[in-house]
Amino acid sequence: MDKRTKILGIVLSVSMLMIMIPVLLNLLMFRYPWLNYAFAVGAIGTLVVRLLDKYQGDNMRIKRLYRISTVSAICYCLSAYLKFSAELHFFPYATGYDWLGFLMAGAALQIYTAFVIGYVEKKELKNKMKNRE
């Protein structure tokens, strides 16, 4: 693993924590104004990492999965936007919890891609070893 990949992994981990902790505190009814900003910075950090982390191989399925993980980061950013718009009353019929839909969609896509990328890469490595024999 090269240095760039390690740095992107660390930034992604910190960004995910910056998403998870404000959401958890918000759901536990702790209302601090800085939580929205921490959530938004985490969402943007996740998007930046996903845009910089490109798959360099030839497997089209893994390329598609990397794009899906980028879509999950976009869902986090939309969730952050809806979180701010609910507090600033941009939408007259907003319930205040509309952001949770995009957050859950992004989390579902993130979980799916995390498991399937590992599975497909392991399968590809197994096929390469089999072809060498």
JSON list of C-alpha atoms in Angstrom, two decimals, residues 14-43 46 75-84 87 96-107:
[
{"chain": "A", "resi": 14, "resn": "VAL", "atom": "CA", "xyz": [-11.86, 10.68, 10.20]},
{"chain": "A", "resi": 15, "resn": "SER", "atom": "CA", "xyz": [-14.57, 11.92, 7.82]},
{"chain": "A", "resi": 16, "resn": "MET", "atom": "CA", "xyz": [-16.80, 8.96, 8.62]},
{"chain": "A", "resi": 17, "resn": "LEU", "atom": "CA", "xyz": [-16.35, 9.62, 12.34]},
{"chain": "A", "resi": 18, "resn": "MET", "atom": "CA", "xyz": [-17.24, 13.27, 11.71]},
{"chain": "A", "resi": 19, "resn": "ILE", "atom": "CA", "xyz": [-20.46, 12.04, 10.12]},
{"chain": "A", "resi": 20, "resn": "MET", "atom": "CA", "xyz": [-21.27, 9.37, 12.69]},
{"chain": "A", "resi": 21, "resn": "ILE", "atom": "CA", "xyz": [-20.74, 11.30, 15.93]},
{"chain": "A", "resi": 22, "resn": "PRO", "atom": "CA", "xyz": [-22.96, 14.33, 15.08]},
{"chain": "A", "resi": 23, "resn": "VAL", "atom": "CA", "xyz": [-25.70, 12.02, 13.79]},
{"chain": "A", "resi": 24, "resn": "LEU", "atom": "CA", "xyz": [-25.59, 9.96, 16.96]},
{"chain": "A", "resi": 25, "resn": "LEU", "atom": "CA", "xyz": [-25.65, 13.06, 19.16]},
{"chain": "A", "resi": 26, "resn": "ASN", "atom": "CA", "xyz": [-28.46, 14.56, 17.09]},
{"chain": "A", "resi": 27, "resn": "LEU", "atom": "CA", "xyz": [-30.57, 11.42, 17.40]},
{"chain": "A", "resi": 28, "resn": "LEU", "atom": "CA", "xyz": [-29.97, 11.46, 21.16]},
{"chain": "A", "resi": 29, "resn": "MET", "atom": "CA", "xyz": [-31.47, 14.99, 21.19]},
{"chain": "A", "resi": 30, "resn": "PHE", "atom": "CA", "xyz": [-28.26, 16.91, 21.83]},
{"chain": "A", "resi": 31, "resn": "ARG", "atom": "CA", "xyz": [-28.66, 20.10, 19.82]},
{"chain": "A", "resi": 32, "resn": "TYR", "atom": "CA", "xyz": [-25.40, 21.94, 19.42]},
{"chain": "A", "resi": 33, "resn": "PRO", "atom": "CA", "xyz": [-24.90, 24.34, 16.49]},
{"chain": "A", "resi": 34, "resn": "TRP", "atom": "CA", "xyz": [-21.41, 23.02, 15.67]},
{"chain": "A", "resi": 35, "resn": "LEU", "atom": "CA", "xyz": [-22.75, 19.49, 15.03]},
{"chain": "A", "resi": 36, "resn": "ASN", "atom": "CA", "xyz": [-24.15, 20.48, 11.66]},
{"chain": "A", "resi": 37, "resn": "TYR", "atom": "CA", "xyz": [-20.82, 21.94, 10.62]},
{"chain": "A", "resi": 38, "resn": "ALA", "atom": "CA", "xyz": [-18.92, 18.86, 11.73]},
{"chain": "A", "resi": 39, "resn": "PHE", "atom": "CA", "xyz": [-21.38, 16.69, 9.79]},
{"chain": "A", "resi": 40, "resn": "ALA", "atom": "CA", "xyz": [-20.98, 18.83, 6.67]},
{"chain": "A", "resi": 41, "resn": "VAL", "atom": "CA", "xyz": [-17.17, 18.77, 6.88]},
{"chain": "A", "resi": 42, "resn": "GLY", "atom": "CA", "xyz": [-17.27, 14.99, 7.25]},
{"chain": "A", "resi": 43, "resn": "ALA", "atom": "CA", "xyz": [-19.57, 14.65, 4.24]},
{"chain": "A", "resi": 46, "resn": "THR", "atom": "CA", "xyz": [-15.85, 11.72, 2.29]},
{"chain": "A", "resi": 75, "resn": "CYS", "atom": "CA", "xyz": [-25.86, 11.25, -0.62]},
{"chain": "A", "resi": 76, "resn": "TYR", "atom": "CA", "xyz": [-24.00, 12.32, 2.53]},
{"chain": "A", "resi": 77, "resn": "CYS", "atom": "CA", "xyz": [-23.51, 15.80, 1.07]},
{"chain": "A", "resi": 78, "resn": "LEU", "atom": "CA", "xyz": [-27.20, 16.05, 0.15]},
{"chain": "A", "resi": 79, "resn": "SER", "atom": "CA", "xyz": [-28.03, 14.95, 3.67]},
{"chain": "A", "resi": 80, "resn": "ALA", "atom": "CA", "xyz": [-25.85, 17.73, 5.08]},
{"chain": "A", "resi": 81, "resn": "TYR", "atom": "CA", "xyz": [-27.59, 20.24, 2.81]},
{"chain": "A", "resi": 82, "resn": "LEU", "atom": "CA", "xyz": [-31.01, 19.08, 3.98]},
{"chain": "A", "resi": 83, "resn": "LYS", "atom": "CA", "xyz": [-29.82, 19.23, 7.59]},
{"chain": "A", "resi": 84, "resn": "PHE", "atom": "CA", "xyz": [-28.92, 22.91, 7.18]},
{"chain": "A", "resi": 87, "resn": "GLU", "atom": "CA", "xyz": [-32.75, 24.46, 10.50]},
{"chain": "A", "resi": 96, "resn": "GLY", "atom": "CA", "xyz": [-36.57, 18.41, 10.21]},
{"chain": "A", "resi": 97, "resn": "TYR", "atom": "CA", "xyz": [-35.69, 14.75, 9.67]},
{"chain": "A", "resi": 98, "resn": "ASP", "atom": "CA", "xyz": [-35.69, 14.66, 5.87]},
{"chain": "A", "resi": 99, "resn": "TRP", "atom": "CA", "xyz": [-31.89, 14.44, 5.89]},
{"chain": "A", "resi": 100, "resn": "LEU", "atom": "CA", "xyz": [-32.09, 10.96, 7.38]},
{"chain": "A", "resi": 101, "resn": "GLY", "atom": "CA", "xyz": [-33.35, 9.51, 4.09]},
{"chain": "A", "resi": 102, "resn": "PHE", "atom": "CA", "xyz": [-30.23, 10.49, 2.18]},
{"chain": "A", "resi": 103, "resn": "LEU", "atom": "CA", "xyz": [-28.05, 9.51, 5.11]},
{"chain": "A", "resi": 104, "resn": "MET", "atom": "CA", "xyz": [-29.53, 6.01, 5.21]},
{"chain": "A", "resi": 105, "resn": "ALA", "atom": "CA", "xyz": [-29.31, 5.65, 1.43]},
{"chain": "A", "resi": 106, "resn": "GLY", "atom": "CA", "xyz": [-25.65, 6.65, 1.52]},
{"chain": "A", "resi": 107, "resn": "ALA", "atom": "CA", "xyz": [-24.96, 4.28, 4.40]}
]
